[in-house]
mmCIF file of C-alpha atoms and ligand atoms in Angstrom:
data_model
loop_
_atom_site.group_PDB
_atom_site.id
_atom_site.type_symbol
_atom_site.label_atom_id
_atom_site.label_comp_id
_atom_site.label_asym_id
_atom_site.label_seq_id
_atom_site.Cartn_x
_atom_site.Cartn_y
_atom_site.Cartn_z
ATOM 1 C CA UNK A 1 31.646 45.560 64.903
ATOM 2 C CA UNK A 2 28.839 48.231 64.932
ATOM 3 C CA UNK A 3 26.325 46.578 62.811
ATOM 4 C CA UNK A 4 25.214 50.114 61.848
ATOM 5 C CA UNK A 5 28.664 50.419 59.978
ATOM 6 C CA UNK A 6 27.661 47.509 57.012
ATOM 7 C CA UNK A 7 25.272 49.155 54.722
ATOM 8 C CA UNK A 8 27.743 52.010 54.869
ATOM 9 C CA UNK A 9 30.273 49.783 53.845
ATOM 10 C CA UNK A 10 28.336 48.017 51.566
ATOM 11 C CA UNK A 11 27.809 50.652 49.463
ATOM 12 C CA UNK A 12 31.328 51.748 48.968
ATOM 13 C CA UNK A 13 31.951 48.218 47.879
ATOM 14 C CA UNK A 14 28.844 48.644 45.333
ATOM 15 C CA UNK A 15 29.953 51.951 43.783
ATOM 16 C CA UNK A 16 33.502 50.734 43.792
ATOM 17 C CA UNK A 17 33.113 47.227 42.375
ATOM 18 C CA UNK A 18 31.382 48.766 39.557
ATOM 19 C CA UNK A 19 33.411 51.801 38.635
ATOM 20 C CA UNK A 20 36.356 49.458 38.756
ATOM 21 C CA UNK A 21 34.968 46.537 36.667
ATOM 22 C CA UNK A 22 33.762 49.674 34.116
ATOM 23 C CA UNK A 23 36.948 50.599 34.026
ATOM 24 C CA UNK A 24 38.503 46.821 33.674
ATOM 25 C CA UNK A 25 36.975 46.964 30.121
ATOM 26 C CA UNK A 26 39.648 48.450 28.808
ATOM 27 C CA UNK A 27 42.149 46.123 30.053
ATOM 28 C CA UNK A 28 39.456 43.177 28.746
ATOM 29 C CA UNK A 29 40.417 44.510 25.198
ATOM 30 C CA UNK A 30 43.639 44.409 25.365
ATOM 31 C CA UNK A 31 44.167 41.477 26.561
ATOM 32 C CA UNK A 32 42.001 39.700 24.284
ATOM 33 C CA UNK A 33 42.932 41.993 21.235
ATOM 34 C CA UNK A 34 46.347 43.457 21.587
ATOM 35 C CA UNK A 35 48.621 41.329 23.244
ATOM 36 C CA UNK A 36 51.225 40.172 20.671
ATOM 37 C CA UNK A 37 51.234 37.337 22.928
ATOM 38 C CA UNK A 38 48.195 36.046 24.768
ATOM 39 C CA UNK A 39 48.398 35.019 28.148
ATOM 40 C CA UNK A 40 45.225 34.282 29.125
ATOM 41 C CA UNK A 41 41.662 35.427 27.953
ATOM 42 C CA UNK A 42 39.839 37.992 29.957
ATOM 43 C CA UNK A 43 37.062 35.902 30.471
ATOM 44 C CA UNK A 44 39.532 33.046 32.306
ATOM 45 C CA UNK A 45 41.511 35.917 34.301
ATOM 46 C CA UNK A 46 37.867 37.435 35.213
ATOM 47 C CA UNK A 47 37.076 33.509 36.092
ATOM 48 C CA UNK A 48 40.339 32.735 38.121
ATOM 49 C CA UNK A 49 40.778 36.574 39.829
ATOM 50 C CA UNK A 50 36.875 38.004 40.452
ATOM 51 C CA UNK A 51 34.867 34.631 40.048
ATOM 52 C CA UNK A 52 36.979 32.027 42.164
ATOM 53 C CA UNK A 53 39.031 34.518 44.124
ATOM 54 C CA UNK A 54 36.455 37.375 44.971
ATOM 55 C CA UNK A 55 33.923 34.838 45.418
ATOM 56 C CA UNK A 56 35.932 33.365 48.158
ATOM 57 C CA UNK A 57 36.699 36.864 49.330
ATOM 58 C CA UNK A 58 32.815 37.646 49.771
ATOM 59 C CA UNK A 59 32.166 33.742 51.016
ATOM 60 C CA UNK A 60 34.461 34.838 53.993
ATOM 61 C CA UNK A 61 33.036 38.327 54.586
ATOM 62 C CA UNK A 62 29.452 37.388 54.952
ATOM 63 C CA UNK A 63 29.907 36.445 58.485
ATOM 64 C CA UNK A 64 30.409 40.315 58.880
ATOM 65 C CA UNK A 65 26.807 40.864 56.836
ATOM 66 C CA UNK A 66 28.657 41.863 53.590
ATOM 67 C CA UNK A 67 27.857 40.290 50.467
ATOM 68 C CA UNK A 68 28.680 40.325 47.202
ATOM 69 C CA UNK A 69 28.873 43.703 45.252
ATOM 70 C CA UNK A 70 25.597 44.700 43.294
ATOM 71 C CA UNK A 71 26.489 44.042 39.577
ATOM 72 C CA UNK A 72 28.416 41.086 40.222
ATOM 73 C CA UNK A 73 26.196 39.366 37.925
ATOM 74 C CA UNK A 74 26.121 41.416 35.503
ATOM 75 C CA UNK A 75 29.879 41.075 35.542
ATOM 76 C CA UNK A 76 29.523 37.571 35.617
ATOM 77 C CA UNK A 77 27.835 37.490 32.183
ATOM 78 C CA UNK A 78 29.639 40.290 30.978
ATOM 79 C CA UNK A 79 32.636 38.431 31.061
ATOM 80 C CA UNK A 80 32.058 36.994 27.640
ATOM 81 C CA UNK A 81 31.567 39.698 25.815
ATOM 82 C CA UNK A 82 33.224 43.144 26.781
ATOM 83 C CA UNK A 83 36.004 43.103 25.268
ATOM 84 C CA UNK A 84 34.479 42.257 21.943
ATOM 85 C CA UNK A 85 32.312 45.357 22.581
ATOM 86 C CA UNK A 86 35.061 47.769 23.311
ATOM 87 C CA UNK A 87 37.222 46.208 20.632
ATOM 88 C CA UNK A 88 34.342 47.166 17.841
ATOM 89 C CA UNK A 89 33.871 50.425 19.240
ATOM 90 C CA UNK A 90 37.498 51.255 19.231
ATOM 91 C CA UNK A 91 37.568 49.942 15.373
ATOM 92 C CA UNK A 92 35.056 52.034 14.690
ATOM 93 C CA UNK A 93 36.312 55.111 15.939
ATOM 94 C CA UNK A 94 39.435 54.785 15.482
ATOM 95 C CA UNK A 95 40.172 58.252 13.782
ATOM 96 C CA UNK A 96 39.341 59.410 17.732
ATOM 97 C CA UNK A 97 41.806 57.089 19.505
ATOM 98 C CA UNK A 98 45.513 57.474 20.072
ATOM 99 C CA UNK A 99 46.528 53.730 19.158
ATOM 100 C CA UNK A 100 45.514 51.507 15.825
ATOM 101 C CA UNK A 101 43.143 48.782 15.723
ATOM 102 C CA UNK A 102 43.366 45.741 13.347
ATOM 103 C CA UNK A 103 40.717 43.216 12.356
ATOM 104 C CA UNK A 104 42.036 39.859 13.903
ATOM 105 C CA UNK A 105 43.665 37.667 11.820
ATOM 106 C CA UNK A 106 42.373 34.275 11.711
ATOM 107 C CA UNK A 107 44.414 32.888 14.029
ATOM 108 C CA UNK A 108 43.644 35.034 16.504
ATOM 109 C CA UNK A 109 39.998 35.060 15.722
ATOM 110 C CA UNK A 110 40.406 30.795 16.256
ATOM 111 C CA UNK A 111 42.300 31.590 19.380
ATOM 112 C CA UNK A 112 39.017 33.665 20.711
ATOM 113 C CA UNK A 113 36.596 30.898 19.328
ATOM 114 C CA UNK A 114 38.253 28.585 21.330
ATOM 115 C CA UNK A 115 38.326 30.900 24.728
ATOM 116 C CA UNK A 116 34.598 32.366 24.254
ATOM 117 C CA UNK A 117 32.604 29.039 22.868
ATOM 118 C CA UNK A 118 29.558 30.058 24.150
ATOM 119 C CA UNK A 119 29.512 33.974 22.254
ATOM 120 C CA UNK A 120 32.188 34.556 20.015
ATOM 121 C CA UNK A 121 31.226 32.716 16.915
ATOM 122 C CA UNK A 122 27.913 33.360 17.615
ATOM 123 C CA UNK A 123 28.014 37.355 18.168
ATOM 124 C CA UNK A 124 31.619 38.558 17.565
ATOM 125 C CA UNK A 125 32.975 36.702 14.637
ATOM 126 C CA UNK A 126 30.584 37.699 12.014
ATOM 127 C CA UNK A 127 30.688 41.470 12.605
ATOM 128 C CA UNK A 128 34.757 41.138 12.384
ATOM 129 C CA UNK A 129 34.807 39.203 9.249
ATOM 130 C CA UNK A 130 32.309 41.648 7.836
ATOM 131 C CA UNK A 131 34.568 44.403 8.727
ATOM 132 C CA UNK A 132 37.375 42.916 6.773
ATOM 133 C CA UNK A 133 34.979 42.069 3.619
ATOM 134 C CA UNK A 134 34.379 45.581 3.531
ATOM 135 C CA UNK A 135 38.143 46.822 4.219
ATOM 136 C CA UNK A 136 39.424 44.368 1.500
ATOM 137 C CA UNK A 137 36.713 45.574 -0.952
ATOM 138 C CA UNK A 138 37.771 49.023 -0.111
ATOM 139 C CA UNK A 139 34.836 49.971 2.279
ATOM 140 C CA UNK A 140 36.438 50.563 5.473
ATOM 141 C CA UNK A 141 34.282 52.523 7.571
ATOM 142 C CA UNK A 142 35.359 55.642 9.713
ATOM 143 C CA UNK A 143 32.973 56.661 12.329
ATOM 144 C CA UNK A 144 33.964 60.380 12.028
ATOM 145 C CA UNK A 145 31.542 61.243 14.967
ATOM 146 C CA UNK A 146 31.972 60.757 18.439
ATOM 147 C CA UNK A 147 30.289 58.053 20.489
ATOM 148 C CA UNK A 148 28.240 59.021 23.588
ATOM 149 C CA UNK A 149 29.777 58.594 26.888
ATOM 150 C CA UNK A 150 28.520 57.267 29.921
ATOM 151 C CA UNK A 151 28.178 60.227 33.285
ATOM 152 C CA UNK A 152 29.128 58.112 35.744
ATOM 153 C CA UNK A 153 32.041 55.394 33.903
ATOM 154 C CA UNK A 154 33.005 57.754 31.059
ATOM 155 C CA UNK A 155 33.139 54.780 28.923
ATOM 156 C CA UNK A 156 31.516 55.164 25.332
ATOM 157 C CA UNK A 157 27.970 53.094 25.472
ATOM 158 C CA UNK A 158 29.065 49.817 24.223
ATOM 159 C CA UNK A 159 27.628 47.646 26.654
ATOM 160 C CA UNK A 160 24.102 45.229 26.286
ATOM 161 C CA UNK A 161 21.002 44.201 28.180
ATOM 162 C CA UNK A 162 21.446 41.527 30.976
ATOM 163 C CA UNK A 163 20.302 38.630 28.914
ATOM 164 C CA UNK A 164 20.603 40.408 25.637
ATOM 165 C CA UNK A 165 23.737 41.041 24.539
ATOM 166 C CA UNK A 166 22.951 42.739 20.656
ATOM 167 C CA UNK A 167 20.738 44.946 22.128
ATOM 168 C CA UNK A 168 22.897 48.535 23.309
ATOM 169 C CA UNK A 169 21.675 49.397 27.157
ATOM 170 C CA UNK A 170 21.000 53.059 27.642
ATOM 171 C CA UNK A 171 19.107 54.498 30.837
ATOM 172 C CA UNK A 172 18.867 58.443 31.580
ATOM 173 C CA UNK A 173 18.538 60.371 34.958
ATOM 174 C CA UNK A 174 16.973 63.764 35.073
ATOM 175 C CA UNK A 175 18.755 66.281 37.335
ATOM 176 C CA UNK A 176 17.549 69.609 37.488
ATOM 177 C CA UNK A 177 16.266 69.737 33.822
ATOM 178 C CA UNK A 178 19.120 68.358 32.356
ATOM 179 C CA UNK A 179 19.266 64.833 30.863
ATOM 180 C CA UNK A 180 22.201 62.203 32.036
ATOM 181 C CA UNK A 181 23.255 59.234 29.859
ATOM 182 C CA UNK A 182 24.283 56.091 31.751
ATOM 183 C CA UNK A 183 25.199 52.677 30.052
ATOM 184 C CA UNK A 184 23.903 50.370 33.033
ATOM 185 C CA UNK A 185 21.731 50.383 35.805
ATOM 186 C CA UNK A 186 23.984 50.404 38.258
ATOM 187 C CA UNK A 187 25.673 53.399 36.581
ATOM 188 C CA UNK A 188 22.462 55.411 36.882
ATOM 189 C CA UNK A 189 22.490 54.026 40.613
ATOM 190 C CA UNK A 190 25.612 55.764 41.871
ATOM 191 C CA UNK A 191 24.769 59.024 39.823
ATOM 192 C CA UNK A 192 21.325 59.387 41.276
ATOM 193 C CA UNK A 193 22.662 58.893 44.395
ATOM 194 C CA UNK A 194 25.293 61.870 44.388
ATOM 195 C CA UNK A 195 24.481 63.630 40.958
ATOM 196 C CA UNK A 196 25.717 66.803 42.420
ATOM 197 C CA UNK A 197 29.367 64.939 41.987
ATOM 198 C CA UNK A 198 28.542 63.497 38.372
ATOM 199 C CA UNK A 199 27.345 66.623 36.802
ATOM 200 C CA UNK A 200 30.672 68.097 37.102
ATOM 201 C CA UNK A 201 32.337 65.189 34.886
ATOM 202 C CA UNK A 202 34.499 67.064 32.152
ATOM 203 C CA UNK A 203 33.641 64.403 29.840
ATOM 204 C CA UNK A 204 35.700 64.527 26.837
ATOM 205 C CA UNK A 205 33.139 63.775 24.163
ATOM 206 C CA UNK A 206 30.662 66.412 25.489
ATOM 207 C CA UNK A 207 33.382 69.102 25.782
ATOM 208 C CA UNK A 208 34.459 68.675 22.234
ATOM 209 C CA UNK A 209 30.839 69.121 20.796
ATOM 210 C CA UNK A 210 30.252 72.084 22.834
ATOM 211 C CA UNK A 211 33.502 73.566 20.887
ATOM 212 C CA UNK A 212 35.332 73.668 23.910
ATOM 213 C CA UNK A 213 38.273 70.936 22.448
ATOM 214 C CA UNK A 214 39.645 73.413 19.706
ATOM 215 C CA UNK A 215 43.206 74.710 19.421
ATOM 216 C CA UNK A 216 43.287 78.257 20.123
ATOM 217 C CA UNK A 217 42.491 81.145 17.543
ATOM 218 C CA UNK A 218 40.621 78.313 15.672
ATOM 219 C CA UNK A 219 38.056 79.610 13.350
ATOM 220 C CA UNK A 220 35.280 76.870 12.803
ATOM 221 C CA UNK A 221 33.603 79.492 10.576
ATOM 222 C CA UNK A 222 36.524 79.596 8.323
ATOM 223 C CA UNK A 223 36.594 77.380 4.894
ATOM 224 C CA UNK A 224 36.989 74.057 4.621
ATOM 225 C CA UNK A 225 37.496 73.409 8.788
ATOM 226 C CA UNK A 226 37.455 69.899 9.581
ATOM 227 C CA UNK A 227 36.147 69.656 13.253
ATOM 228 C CA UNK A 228 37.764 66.231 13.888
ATOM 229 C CA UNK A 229 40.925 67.475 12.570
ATOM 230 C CA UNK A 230 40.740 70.495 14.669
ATOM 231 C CA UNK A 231 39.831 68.487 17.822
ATOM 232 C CA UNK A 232 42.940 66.100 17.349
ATOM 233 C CA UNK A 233 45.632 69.035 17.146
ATOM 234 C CA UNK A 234 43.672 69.895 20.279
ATOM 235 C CA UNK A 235 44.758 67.046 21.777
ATOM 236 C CA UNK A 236 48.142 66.905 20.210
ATOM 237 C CA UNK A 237 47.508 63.295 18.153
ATOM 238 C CA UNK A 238 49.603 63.237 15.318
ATOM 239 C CA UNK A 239 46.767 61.962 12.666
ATOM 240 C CA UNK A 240 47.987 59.346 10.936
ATOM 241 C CA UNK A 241 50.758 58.689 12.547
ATOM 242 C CA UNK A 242 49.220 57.737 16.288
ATOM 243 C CA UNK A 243 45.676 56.783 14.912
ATOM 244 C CA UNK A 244 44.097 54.596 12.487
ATOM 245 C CA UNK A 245 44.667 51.054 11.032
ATOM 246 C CA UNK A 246 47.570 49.345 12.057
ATOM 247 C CA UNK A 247 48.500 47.995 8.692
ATOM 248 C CA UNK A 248 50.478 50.228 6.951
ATOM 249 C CA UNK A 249 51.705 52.203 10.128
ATOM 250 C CA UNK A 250 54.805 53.120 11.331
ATOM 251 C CA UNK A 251 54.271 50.457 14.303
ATOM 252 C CA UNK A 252 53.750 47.867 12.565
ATOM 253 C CA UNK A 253 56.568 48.839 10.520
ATOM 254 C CA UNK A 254 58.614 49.079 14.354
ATOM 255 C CA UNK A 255 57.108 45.946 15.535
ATOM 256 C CA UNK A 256 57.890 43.535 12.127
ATOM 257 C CA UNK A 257 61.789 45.058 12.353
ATOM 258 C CA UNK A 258 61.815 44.174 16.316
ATOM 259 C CA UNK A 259 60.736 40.835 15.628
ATOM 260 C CA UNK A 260 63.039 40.197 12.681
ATOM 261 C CA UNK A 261 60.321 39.869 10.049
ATOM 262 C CA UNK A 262 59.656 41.714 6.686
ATOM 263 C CA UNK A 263 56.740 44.015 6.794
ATOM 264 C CA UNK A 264 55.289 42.155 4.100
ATOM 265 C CA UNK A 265 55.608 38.823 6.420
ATOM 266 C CA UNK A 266 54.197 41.048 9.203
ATOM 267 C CA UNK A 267 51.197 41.966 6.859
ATOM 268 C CA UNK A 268 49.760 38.300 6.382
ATOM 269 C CA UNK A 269 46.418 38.564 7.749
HETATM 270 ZN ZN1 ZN B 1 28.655 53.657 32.837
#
């Protein structure tokens, strides 16, 4: 082994560890929010598969001078709470996204009590059973904007401080006079070191406030245009239909048939 070869390597590990475990949020949230059936939380599977598995992985490749990615502690402690995160942000927005989102029942919400003692009565819980206060009183809230997307992970900026997790964690990278947005530090950290890659990100969010997301022969001067509207016929969402709350759709009409049960029956939340 050249020894010359491990920072090289190193880094790949870095930039890769991170972009995948950004990415991994995503699959946090479902697993925790939309599995009909629930395996496993994410924070176990992140405990069992990165903590016990990757740390052995990394235990047996330090002989070679590698050690474990940068971020994996921020992982670590992320681990209890991303997928609470993502799942708000997706509520919030949810005219933008091409599935429904729900406010857990309270089941569910006891079945994530019991999997995240140490943060999800403490953080999550309240902001969920606030949502549904307001819903039931008539109040639910639409974010009809878009949120801001990270350069490098392209995931909206949902994520917290190390240490802090209700405060939002936002750093910025100037290249060549224009500003970069970057939810971590360790997404700033693989920009900055090949921005010339990053700036060319089509990033969705960006695109469609620049106008560039509109059907053609669309006339935002015209009366009465609805941008979001315009932007989801862009992107072929039937509105509705593959967006929205989940009570009341067509799914869950699907899903309560498939399983037998009245919609009514599949309504009791
Ligand atoms: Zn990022």
């Amino acid at each position: 082994q050249d020894p010359g070869n491990v920072p090289i390597v190193q880094k790949w590990i870095d930039k890769w560890f991170w972009r995948g475990y950004r990415l991994l949020t995503l699959v946090a949230m479902m697993q925790d929010y939309m599995l009909p059936k629930r395996v496993m939380s994410w924070k176990e599977a992140w405990e069992m598969y990165a903590e016990a598995n990757g740390g052995a992985l990394f235990k047996d490749l330090a002989r070679y001078g590698i050690r474990e990615p940068a971020g994996w502690k921020q992982a670590c402690e992320g681990k209890d709470h991303i997928s609470h995160q993502a799942w708000n942000t997706f509520y919030n927005y949810n005219a933008a996204a091409p599935f429904h989102t729900w406010v857990p029942s309270d089941e569910e919400m006891d079945w994530l009590s019991q999997k995240y003692p140490e943060s999800f009565d403490k953080y999550h819980r309240p902001r969920l059973e606030y949502f549904r206060e307001q819903q039931q009183a008539g109040n639910r809230f639409y974010n009809k904007t878009l949120p801001m997307l990270c350069t490098t992970c392209q995931i909206p900026m949902l994520f917290t401080e190390e240490g802090d997790p209700t405060k939002i964690c936002y750093r910025e990278s100037d290249y060549f006079g224009n500003k970069y947005h970057f939810c971590s530090d360790h997404c700033k950290h693989i920009f900055d070191d090949e921005p010339e890659k990053y700036v060319q990100s089509w990033l969705p969010v960006h695109q469609i406030y620049q106008g560039h997301c509109f059907p053609e022969g669309t006339d935002p001067t015209a009366e009465g245009f609805d941008p979001l509207l315009a932007v989801l016929k862009y992107y072929e969402m039937d509105v509705g239909r593959d967006n929205f709350d989940f009570e009341g759709s067509e799914d869950q009409k699907n899903f309560a048939a498939w399983k037998g049960e009245s919609v009514e029956k599949g309504e009791a939340k």
